[in-house]
């Protein structure tokens, strides 16, 4: 992708790892809009969190609220991981800034016309808003440079049920719409993110640095770091930040495979599972470029810079 500036539309449900991804987007790319999804917590909180975060980092990117609910079946959020407010229940002072009146899906369609074939869409939450946009305008992918999705668990080791990853499992019908109608997209799945966690000690030392961004991230991530530690994980899984790094610096991907991936909608045990046809048994053309290994040092450098630390 060379030195071309990455023009980003981010659809997100902030969320602690979303917050780091959004910081990273502002350091390494140009953010033209944030679509807000319900997911980790409800839409009121995810919208307030996005606005607060933009205040902390001094961004004026517009914030567009999206769908308050999933396409078909109700779903449970991830407050037990991210806190009841999605930002670790720090009781932060809300910003006075409001969100835009335009719906996230409509804003995305408009921006795709304003930046023809230049937008990189990065989805860091359930795919509800993108599925709605795609349903309104099936030609959307022809105007988009690249779609990067954080979602799925490509060998079936989920984080929200035995087999489903959260962003897909929260709104499987929305993921199905996107996966079956988009064309080819870049996938950063949960299992890849587990393999590229950030070692606890390194993150702690970065967060101990002064400055607005490390201090804010240290506060909102306190609960999730404790949760992660209690789970016995050696490092913090920063799924959305990893997806954003791949969106911004595709050369960080060291190995990937093109495969067909579909979403299970009906399974009693497997609703929301992402089924990859690894061996081409079903005859479906590939729709996903599945990242399988990332330059860990490169990713960590990007995280450090996103927090305002020059060399980590
Ligand atoms: C995804 O689920 C959310 O809790 C995170 O923010 C991330 O987008 C990981 O499964
Ligand atoms: Ca998220």
XYZ file of C-alpha atoms and ligand atoms in Angstrom:
323
model
C 0.000 0.000 0.000
C 3.110 2.196 -0.088
C 3.156 5.573 1.569
C -0.414 6.441 0.696
C -2.256 7.898 3.673
C -4.860 5.534 5.122
C -8.273 7.187 5.201
C -10.335 5.422 7.834
C -13.967 4.888 8.725
C -14.056 2.940 11.987
C -17.145 1.089 13.142
C -16.698 0.364 16.817
C -18.284 -0.421 20.205
C -15.791 1.140 22.670
C -14.644 -0.987 24.642
C -11.100 -0.866 25.998
C -9.254 -2.430 23.055
C -11.390 -0.319 20.708
C -10.026 2.748 22.528
C -6.421 1.789 21.839
C -7.287 1.035 18.205
C -8.870 4.474 17.828
C -5.778 6.135 19.323
C -3.631 4.171 16.873
C -5.838 5.213 13.952
C -5.243 8.869 14.800
C -1.480 8.448 15.021
C -0.981 6.457 11.798
C -3.971 7.363 9.606
C -6.692 9.935 8.933
C -10.042 9.228 10.558
C -13.015 10.637 8.650
C -15.702 9.144 10.842
C -16.580 6.758 13.639
C -19.715 4.621 13.387
C -20.910 3.427 16.762
C -22.311 -0.021 17.383
C -23.998 -1.603 20.351
C -21.903 -4.528 21.525
C -19.561 -4.594 24.494
C -22.217 -2.445 26.221
C -25.294 -0.555 24.999
C -25.228 2.203 22.403
C -25.567 5.084 24.913
C -22.352 4.013 26.651
C -20.401 3.128 23.504
C -21.291 6.526 22.012
C -20.356 8.420 25.188
C -17.087 6.478 25.383
C -16.158 7.310 21.796
C -16.841 11.005 22.364
C -14.865 11.048 25.602
C -11.917 9.299 24.005
C -11.832 11.744 21.088
C -11.725 14.556 23.625
C -8.778 12.961 25.411
C -6.823 12.602 22.172
C -7.915 15.958 20.764
C -9.731 14.617 17.702
C -12.647 16.268 15.976
C -13.645 13.247 13.929
C -17.446 13.018 13.668
C -19.207 10.324 15.678
C -22.286 8.662 14.157
C -24.594 6.506 16.269
C -25.615 3.260 14.662
C -28.202 0.588 15.359
C -29.186 0.217 19.014
C -29.911 -3.483 18.585
C -28.946 -6.529 16.559
C -30.653 -7.438 13.272
C -32.612 -10.448 14.518
C -32.045 -11.972 17.946
C -31.201 -10.139 21.185
C -27.636 -10.583 22.443
C -25.618 -10.199 25.632
C -22.791 -7.664 25.897
C -19.371 -7.960 27.523
C -19.749 -5.706 30.582
C -18.098 -8.413 32.709
C -14.916 -7.822 30.668
C -14.984 -4.099 29.810
C -16.970 -2.789 32.824
C -20.650 -1.782 33.046
C -19.926 1.423 31.110
C -17.555 -0.335 28.681
C -14.641 1.826 29.870
C -13.776 0.153 33.158
C -16.249 2.113 35.332
C -13.834 4.910 36.118
C -16.628 7.465 36.532
C -14.983 9.745 33.989
C -16.414 13.213 33.431
C -18.489 12.992 30.233
C -17.653 15.351 27.394
C -20.133 18.053 26.441
C -19.643 17.190 22.802
C -22.523 15.369 21.099
C -22.744 12.807 18.340
C -23.786 13.683 14.797
C -27.471 13.391 13.818
C -26.748 11.171 10.828
C -27.056 7.395 11.235
C -23.733 5.513 11.093
C -24.800 3.378 8.118
C -25.922 6.434 6.119
C -22.772 8.346 7.059
C -20.666 5.456 5.813
C -22.503 5.422 2.473
C -22.089 9.184 2.123
C -18.380 9.065 3.003
C -17.815 6.234 0.529
C -19.026 8.632 -2.184
C -16.985 11.522 -0.805
C -13.790 9.378 -0.812
C -14.325 7.039 -3.775
C -12.066 3.965 -3.614
C -10.001 5.596 -0.857
C -11.734 4.532 2.367
C -10.467 1.732 4.534
C -13.330 0.486 6.703
C -12.263 -1.124 9.965
C -14.942 -2.955 11.920
C -14.072 -3.415 15.585
C -17.504 -4.390 16.881
C -20.579 -6.350 15.812
C -21.209 -5.934 12.087
C -24.756 -4.533 12.392
C -24.088 -1.070 10.936
C -22.076 -2.392 8.008
C -24.740 -5.018 7.227
C -27.367 -2.273 7.161
C -25.247 -0.085 4.878
C -24.591 -3.011 2.564
C -28.296 -3.868 2.470
C -29.174 -0.282 1.542
C -26.477 -0.128 -1.104
C -25.020 -3.433 -2.354
C -22.550 -1.475 -4.528
C -20.761 -0.120 -1.424
C -17.754 -2.518 -1.752
C -16.988 -1.166 -5.239
C -16.282 2.260 -3.695
C -14.186 1.008 -0.768
C -10.439 0.437 -0.853
C -10.279 -2.193 1.849
C -12.402 -3.767 4.589
C -10.710 -5.082 7.713
C -12.829 -7.009 10.214
C -11.862 -7.992 13.751
C -14.015 -11.022 14.307
C -14.486 -14.757 14.244
C -12.497 -17.675 15.570
C -11.179 -19.528 12.564
C -10.592 -22.897 14.199
C -13.622 -22.709 16.411
C -12.079 -21.601 19.709
C -14.413 -18.773 20.634
C -14.427 -16.273 23.457
C -18.152 -15.697 23.932
C -19.320 -19.288 23.571
C -17.342 -22.457 23.010
C -17.141 -21.724 19.300
C -18.161 -18.078 18.701
C -16.090 -14.922 18.924
C -17.862 -11.887 20.414
C -18.240 -9.525 17.423
C -19.666 -12.261 15.209
C -21.528 -14.054 18.014
C -23.295 -10.853 19.120
C -24.996 -10.363 15.734
C -24.427 -13.454 13.572
C -26.999 -12.399 10.967
C -25.139 -9.114 10.417
C -21.836 -10.963 10.044
C -23.528 -13.347 7.611
C -24.748 -10.437 5.466
C -21.249 -8.935 5.298
C -19.329 -12.197 4.847
C -21.656 -13.430 2.088
C -22.046 -10.182 0.138
C -18.913 -8.111 0.523
C -16.439 -9.750 -1.826
C -12.991 -10.157 -0.275
C -12.130 -8.689 3.117
C -9.206 -8.929 5.532
C -9.957 -10.921 8.677
C -8.182 -10.582 12.024
C -9.707 -13.317 14.134
C -9.716 -13.862 17.887
C -7.334 -16.804 17.829
C -4.704 -14.732 15.991
C -5.191 -11.997 18.606
C -4.621 -14.526 21.409
C -1.271 -15.423 19.810
C -0.277 -11.741 19.694
C -1.150 -10.566 23.203
C 0.916 -7.799 24.730
C 3.100 -9.075 27.614
C 1.737 -7.778 30.914
C 4.979 -6.268 32.235
C 5.698 -4.317 29.061
C 2.247 -2.782 28.987
C 2.400 -1.929 32.700
C 5.699 -0.100 32.214
C 4.310 1.875 29.265
C 1.229 2.837 31.226
C 3.380 4.098 34.077
C 4.690 6.874 31.806
C 3.011 10.209 32.342
C 0.773 11.828 29.764
C -2.905 12.033 28.978
C -3.178 8.968 26.756
C -1.280 6.456 28.935
C -3.108 7.774 32.025
C -6.532 7.480 30.409
C -5.796 4.048 28.979
C -4.353 2.871 32.304
C -7.567 3.908 34.050
C -10.062 2.428 31.605
C -8.070 -0.808 31.205
C -7.576 -1.502 34.933
C -10.549 -3.888 35.133
C -9.794 -5.719 31.926
C -6.157 -6.160 32.932
C -7.315 -7.711 36.210
C -9.777 -9.918 34.307
C -7.041 -11.020 31.928
C -4.669 -11.773 34.809
C -7.390 -13.805 36.564
C -7.875 -15.804 33.363
C -4.229 -16.799 33.641
C -3.236 -14.993 30.453
C 0.399 -13.870 30.262
C -0.544 -10.796 28.274
C -3.411 -8.529 27.415
C -5.246 -9.444 24.208
C -5.713 -6.182 22.319
C -7.836 -7.570 19.512
C -9.086 -4.316 18.035
C -5.652 -2.697 18.177
C -4.190 -5.659 16.289
C -6.872 -5.326 13.597
C -6.172 -1.602 13.348
C -2.429 -2.271 13.022
C -3.158 -4.634 10.122
C -5.391 -1.996 8.522
C -2.711 0.667 8.831
C 0.387 -1.407 8.096
C -0.598 -4.476 6.034
C 3.086 -5.392 5.748
C 2.951 -6.473 9.402
C 1.078 -9.582 8.256
C 3.730 -12.290 7.908
C 1.444 -15.119 6.808
C -2.127 -15.338 5.610
C -4.479 -17.633 3.707
C -7.366 -16.882 1.325
C -10.326 -19.028 2.242
C -14.099 -19.163 2.198
C -15.557 -18.337 5.614
C -19.223 -18.501 6.571
C -21.233 -17.856 9.700
C -23.298 -20.529 11.437
C -26.725 -19.048 12.217
C -28.700 -22.006 13.469
C -26.448 -24.343 15.397
C -27.664 -25.228 18.870
C -24.102 -25.241 20.167
C -22.451 -23.328 17.360
C -24.557 -20.236 16.564
C -22.112 -17.460 15.644
C -19.263 -19.832 14.809
C -17.182 -18.893 11.768
C -16.691 -21.933 9.565
C -13.613 -21.814 7.342
C -13.426 -24.150 4.379
C -9.700 -24.801 4.854
C -9.554 -27.542 2.238
C -11.934 -26.183 -0.375
C -14.532 -28.931 0.170
C -17.597 -26.756 -0.403
C -16.518 -25.181 -3.691
C -17.267 -21.639 -2.501
C -14.789 -18.989 -3.733
C -12.581 -17.452 -1.019
C -14.069 -14.326 0.574
C -11.519 -13.681 3.322
C -7.829 -13.046 3.573
C -7.201 -14.590 6.980
C -4.125 -13.238 8.782
C -2.209 -16.032 10.472
C 0.938 -14.382 11.839
C 1.891 -10.796 12.618
C 5.209 -9.060 13.170
C 4.873 -8.862 16.970
C 7.633 -6.283 17.427
C 6.134 -4.076 14.751
C 2.729 -4.329 16.414
C 4.138 -3.472 19.833
C 5.962 -0.463 18.392
C 2.670 0.785 17.001
C 0.965 0.330 20.383
C 3.736 2.290 22.108
C 3.491 5.110 19.593
C -0.283 5.138 19.899
C 0.188 5.821 23.604
C 2.552 8.669 22.736
C 5.752 6.788 23.652
C 8.403 7.114 20.981
C 10.254 3.777 21.234
C 8.229 1.743 23.674
C -13.883 -8.340 20.351
O -14.941 -8.324 21.304
C -14.901 -7.146 22.061
O -15.133 -7.392 23.421
C -13.564 -6.510 21.805
O -13.680 -5.088 21.876
C -13.211 -6.987 20.428
O -13.762 -6.158 19.432
C -12.990 -9.520 20.638
O -13.711 -10.702 20.519
Ca -14.696 -3.938 19.963
